[in-house]
CSV table of C-alpha atoms in Angstrom, one decimal:
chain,number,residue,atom,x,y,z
B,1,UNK,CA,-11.4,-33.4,42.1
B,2,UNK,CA,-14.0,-35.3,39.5
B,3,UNK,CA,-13.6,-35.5,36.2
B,4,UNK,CA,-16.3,-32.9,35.6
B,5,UNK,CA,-15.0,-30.6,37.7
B,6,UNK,CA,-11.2,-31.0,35.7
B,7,UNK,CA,-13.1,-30.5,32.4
B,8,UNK,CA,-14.9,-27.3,33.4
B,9,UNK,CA,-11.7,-26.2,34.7
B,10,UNK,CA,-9.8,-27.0,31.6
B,11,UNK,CA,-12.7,-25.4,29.2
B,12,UNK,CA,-12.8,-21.8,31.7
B,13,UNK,CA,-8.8,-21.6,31.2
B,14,UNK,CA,-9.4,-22.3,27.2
B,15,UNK,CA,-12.0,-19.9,27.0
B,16,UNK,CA,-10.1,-17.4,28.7
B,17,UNK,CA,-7.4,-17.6,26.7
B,18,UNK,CA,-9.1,-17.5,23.7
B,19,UNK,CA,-10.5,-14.4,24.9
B,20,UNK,CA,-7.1,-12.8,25.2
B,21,UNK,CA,-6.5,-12.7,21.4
B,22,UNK,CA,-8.2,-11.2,18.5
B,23,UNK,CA,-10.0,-14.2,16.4
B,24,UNK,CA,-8.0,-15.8,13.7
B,25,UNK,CA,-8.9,-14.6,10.0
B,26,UNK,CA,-11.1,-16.9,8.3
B,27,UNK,CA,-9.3,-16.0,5.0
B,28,UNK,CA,-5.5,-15.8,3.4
B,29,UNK,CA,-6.2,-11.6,4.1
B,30,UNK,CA,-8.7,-8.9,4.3
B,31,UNK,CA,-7.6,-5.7,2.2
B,32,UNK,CA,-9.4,-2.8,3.4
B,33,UNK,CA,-12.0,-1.4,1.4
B,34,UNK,CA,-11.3,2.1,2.4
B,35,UNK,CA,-14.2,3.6,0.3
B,36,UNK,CA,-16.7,1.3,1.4
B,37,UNK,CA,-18.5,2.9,4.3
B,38,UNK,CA,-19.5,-0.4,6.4
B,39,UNK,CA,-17.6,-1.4,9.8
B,40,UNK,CA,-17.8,-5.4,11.6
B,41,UNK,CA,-15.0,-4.2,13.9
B,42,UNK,CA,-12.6,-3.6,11.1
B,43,UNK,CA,-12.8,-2.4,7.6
B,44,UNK,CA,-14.6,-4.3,4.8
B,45,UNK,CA,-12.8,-6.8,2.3
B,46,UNK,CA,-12.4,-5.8,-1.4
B,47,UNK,CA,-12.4,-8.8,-3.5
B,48,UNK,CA,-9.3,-10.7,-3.1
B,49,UNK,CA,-9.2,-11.1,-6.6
B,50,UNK,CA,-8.8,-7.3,-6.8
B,51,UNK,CA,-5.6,-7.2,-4.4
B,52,UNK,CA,-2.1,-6.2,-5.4
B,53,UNK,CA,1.1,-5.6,-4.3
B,54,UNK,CA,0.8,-2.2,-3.4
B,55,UNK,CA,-2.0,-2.8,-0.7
B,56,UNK,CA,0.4,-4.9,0.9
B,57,UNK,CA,3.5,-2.1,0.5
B,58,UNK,CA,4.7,1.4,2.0
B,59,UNK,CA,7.9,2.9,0.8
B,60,UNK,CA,9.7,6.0,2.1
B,61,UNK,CA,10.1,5.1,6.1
B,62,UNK,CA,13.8,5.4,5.5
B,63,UNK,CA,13.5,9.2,5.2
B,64,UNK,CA,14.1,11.5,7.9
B,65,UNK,CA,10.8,13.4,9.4
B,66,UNK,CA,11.0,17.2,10.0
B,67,UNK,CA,10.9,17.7,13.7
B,68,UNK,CA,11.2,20.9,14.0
B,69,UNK,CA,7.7,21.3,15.8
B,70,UNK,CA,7.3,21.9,19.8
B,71,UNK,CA,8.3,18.3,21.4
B,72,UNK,CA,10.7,17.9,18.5
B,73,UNK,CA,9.8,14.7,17.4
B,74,UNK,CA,7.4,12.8,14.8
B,75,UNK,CA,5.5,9.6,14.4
B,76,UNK,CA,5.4,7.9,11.5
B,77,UNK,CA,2.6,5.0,11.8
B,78,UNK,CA,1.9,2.5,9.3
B,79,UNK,CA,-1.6,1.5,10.3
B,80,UNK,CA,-4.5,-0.3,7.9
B,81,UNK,CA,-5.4,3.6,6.7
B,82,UNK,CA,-1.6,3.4,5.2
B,83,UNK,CA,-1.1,-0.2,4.2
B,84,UNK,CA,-4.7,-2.0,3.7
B,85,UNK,CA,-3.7,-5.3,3.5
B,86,UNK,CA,-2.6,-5.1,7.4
B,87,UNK,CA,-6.6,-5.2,8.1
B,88,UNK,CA,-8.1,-8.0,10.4
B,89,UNK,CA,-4.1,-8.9,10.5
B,90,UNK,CA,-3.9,-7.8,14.2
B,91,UNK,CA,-0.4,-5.9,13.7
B,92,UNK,CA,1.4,-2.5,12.7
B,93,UNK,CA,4.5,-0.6,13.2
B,94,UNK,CA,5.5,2.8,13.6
B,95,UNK,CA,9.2,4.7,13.1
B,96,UNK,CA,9.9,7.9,15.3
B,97,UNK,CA,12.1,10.5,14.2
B,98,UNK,CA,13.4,12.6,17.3
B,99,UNK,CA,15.1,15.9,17.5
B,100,UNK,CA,18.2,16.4,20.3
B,101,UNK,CA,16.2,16.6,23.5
B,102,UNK,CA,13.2,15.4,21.4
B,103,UNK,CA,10.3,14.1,23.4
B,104,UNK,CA,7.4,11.7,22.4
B,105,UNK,CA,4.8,13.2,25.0
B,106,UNK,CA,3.4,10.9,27.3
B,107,UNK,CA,0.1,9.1,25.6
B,108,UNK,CA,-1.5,5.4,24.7
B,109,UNK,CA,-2.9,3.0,22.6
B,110,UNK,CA,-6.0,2.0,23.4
B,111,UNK,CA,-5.8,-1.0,21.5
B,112,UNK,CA,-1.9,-2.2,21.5
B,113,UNK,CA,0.7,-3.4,23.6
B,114,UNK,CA,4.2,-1.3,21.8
B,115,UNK,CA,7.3,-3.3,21.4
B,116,UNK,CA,9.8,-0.1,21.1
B,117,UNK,CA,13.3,-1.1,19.5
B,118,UNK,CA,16.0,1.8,19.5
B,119,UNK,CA,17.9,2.3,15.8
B,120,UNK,CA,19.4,5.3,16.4
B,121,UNK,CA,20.8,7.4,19.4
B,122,UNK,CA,20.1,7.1,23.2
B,123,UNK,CA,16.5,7.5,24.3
B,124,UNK,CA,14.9,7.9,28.1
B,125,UNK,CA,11.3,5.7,28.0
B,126,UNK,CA,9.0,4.6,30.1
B,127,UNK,CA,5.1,4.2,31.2
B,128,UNK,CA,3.5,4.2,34.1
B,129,UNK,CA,1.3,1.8,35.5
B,130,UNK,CA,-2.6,2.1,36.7
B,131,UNK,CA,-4.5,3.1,39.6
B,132,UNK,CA,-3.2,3.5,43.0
B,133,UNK,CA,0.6,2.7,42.5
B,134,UNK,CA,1.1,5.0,39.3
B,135,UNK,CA,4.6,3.8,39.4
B,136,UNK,CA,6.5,4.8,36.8
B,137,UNK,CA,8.7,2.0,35.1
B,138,UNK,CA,11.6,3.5,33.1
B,139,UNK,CA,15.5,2.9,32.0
B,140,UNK,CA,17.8,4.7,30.0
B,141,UNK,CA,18.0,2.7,26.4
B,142,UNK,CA,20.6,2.9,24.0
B,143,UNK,CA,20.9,1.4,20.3
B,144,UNK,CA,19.7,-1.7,19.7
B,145,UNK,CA,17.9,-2.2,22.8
B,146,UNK,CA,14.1,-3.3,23.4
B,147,UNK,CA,11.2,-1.6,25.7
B,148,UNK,CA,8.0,-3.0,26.2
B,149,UNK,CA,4.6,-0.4,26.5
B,150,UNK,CA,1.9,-2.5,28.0
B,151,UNK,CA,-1.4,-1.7,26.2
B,152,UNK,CA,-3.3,1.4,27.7
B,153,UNK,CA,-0.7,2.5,30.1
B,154,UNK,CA,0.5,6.1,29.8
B,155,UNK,CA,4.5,5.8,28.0
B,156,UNK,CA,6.8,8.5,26.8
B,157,UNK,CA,10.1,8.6,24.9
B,158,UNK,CA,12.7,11.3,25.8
B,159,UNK,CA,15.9,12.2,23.2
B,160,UNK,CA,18.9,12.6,26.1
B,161,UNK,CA,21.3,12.8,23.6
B,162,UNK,CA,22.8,15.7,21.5
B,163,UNK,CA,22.3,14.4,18.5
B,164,UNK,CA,18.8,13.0,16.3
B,165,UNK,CA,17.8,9.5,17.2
B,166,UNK,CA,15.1,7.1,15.9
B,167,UNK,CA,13.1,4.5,17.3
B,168,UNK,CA,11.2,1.6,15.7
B,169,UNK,CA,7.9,-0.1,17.2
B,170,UNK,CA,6.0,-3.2,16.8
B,171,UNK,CA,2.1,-2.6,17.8
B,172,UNK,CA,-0.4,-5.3,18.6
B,173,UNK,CA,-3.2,-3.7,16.4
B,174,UNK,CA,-3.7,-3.2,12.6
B,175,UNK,CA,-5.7,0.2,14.3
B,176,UNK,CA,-3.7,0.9,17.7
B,177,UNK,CA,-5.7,4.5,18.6
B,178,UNK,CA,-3.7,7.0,20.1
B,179,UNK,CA,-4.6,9.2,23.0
B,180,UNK,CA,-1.9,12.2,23.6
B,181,UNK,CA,-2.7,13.3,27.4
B,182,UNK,CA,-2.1,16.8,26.4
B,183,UNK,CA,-3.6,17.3,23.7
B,184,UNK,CA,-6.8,15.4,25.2
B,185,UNK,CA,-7.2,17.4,28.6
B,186,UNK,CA,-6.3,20.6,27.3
B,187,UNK,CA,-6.6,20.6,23.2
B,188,UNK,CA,-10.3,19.0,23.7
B,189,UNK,CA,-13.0,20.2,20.9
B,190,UNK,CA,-15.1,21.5,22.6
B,191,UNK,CA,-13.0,22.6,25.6
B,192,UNK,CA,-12.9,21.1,29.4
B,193,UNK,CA,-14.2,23.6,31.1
B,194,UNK,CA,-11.0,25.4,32.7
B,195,UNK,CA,-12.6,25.5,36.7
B,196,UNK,CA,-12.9,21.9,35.9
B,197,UNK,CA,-9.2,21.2,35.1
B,198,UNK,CA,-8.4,24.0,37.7
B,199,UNK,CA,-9.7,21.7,40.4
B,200,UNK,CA,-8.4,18.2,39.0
B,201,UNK,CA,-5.0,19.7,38.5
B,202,UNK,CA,-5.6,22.4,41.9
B,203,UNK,CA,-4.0,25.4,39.8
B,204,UNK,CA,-5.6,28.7,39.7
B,205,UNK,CA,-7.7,29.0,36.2
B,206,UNK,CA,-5.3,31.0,34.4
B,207,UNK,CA,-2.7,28.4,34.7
B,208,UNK,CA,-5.4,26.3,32.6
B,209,UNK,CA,-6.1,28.9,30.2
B,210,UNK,CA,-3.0,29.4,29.7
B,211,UNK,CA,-1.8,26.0,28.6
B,212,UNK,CA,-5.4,25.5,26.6
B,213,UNK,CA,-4.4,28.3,24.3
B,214,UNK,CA,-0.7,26.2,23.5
B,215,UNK,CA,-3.4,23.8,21.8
């Protein structure tokens, strides 16, 4: 092997890595400008001079979340809408407060890989990988134990236990996007046509209509 072909070697693998990974900030921090209207991929900066504590603070994520809805759980995420100093920072987190038998449906992040840690209770996760295998990767996790959500694979969380649990999560965007699968197929503004999701789930058309009127 020459020497040129080593360095063009060496400078694909760089590249490629570098590619993998947001860019580095090019300052201390970026606090959103939330009023400001402009987007480079991101919010804009306010003046740095301008920043404060409190865009760099969220209090309250201690306090339980009414789940009394129809999966019986909620999320609460902390992305750059609810903390602006977290923009261009390339990170969030998110708490979820589940009812007994409480279920996050199944869903991704568009733009995050989800590092799930369990606080309280026992929960049932997993996700289920791409196009042909769809194989489902799954366990049964109990307190203090870790689950990894690859970024824009389908993942779930089920409460098994009889009592409330909560989980905690580390995401690998200040802005992770959610998709609910749902919500998107069936609670779609305007609506799927029903003899279209008739034929991609092959169920008569009232099934459809049926479960497009739950959203």
């Amino acid at each position: 092997m020459t020497a040129f072909t080593i360095l063009l070697v060496f400078f694909t693998a760089a590249f490629s890595f570098c590619l993998a990974f947001d860019p580095s900030p090019l300052q201390d921090f970026c606090v959103a400008d939330l009023s400001n209207s402009g987007r480079v991929n991101g919010h804009a900066c306010k003046d740095p001079k301008l920043a404060s504590a409190d865009d760099f603070f969220f209090q309250g994520l201690d306090v339980r979340r009414d789940t009394a809805n129809p999966v019986g759980s909620v999320v609460t995420l902390l992305n750059v809408s609810r903390i602006a100093g977290l923009n261009t920072l390339g990170i969030s987190m998110a708490k979820v407060d589940y009812a007994p038998y409480g279920l996050n449906p199944p869903h991704y992040h568009p733009r995050a890989t989800e590092m799930l840690t369990v606080i309280e209770g026992t929960l049932y996760a997993g996700f289920v990988t791409s196009n042909p295998e769809n194989r489902l990767i799954s366990r049964v996790l109990q307190k203090g134990d870790v689950f990894i959500f690859p970024v824009s694979l389908i993942h779930f969380q089920f409460n098994i236990g009889q009592k409330n649990a909560v989980a905690m999560s580390g995401l690998s965007s200040e802005n992770p996007g959610i998709v609910t699968i749902a919500k998107a197929v069936f609670g779609s503004n305007p609506s799927v046509p029903d003899d279209i999701l008739a034929k991609a789930f092959q169920v008569d058309k009232k099934i459809v209509d049926f479960i497009q009127s739950k959203f």
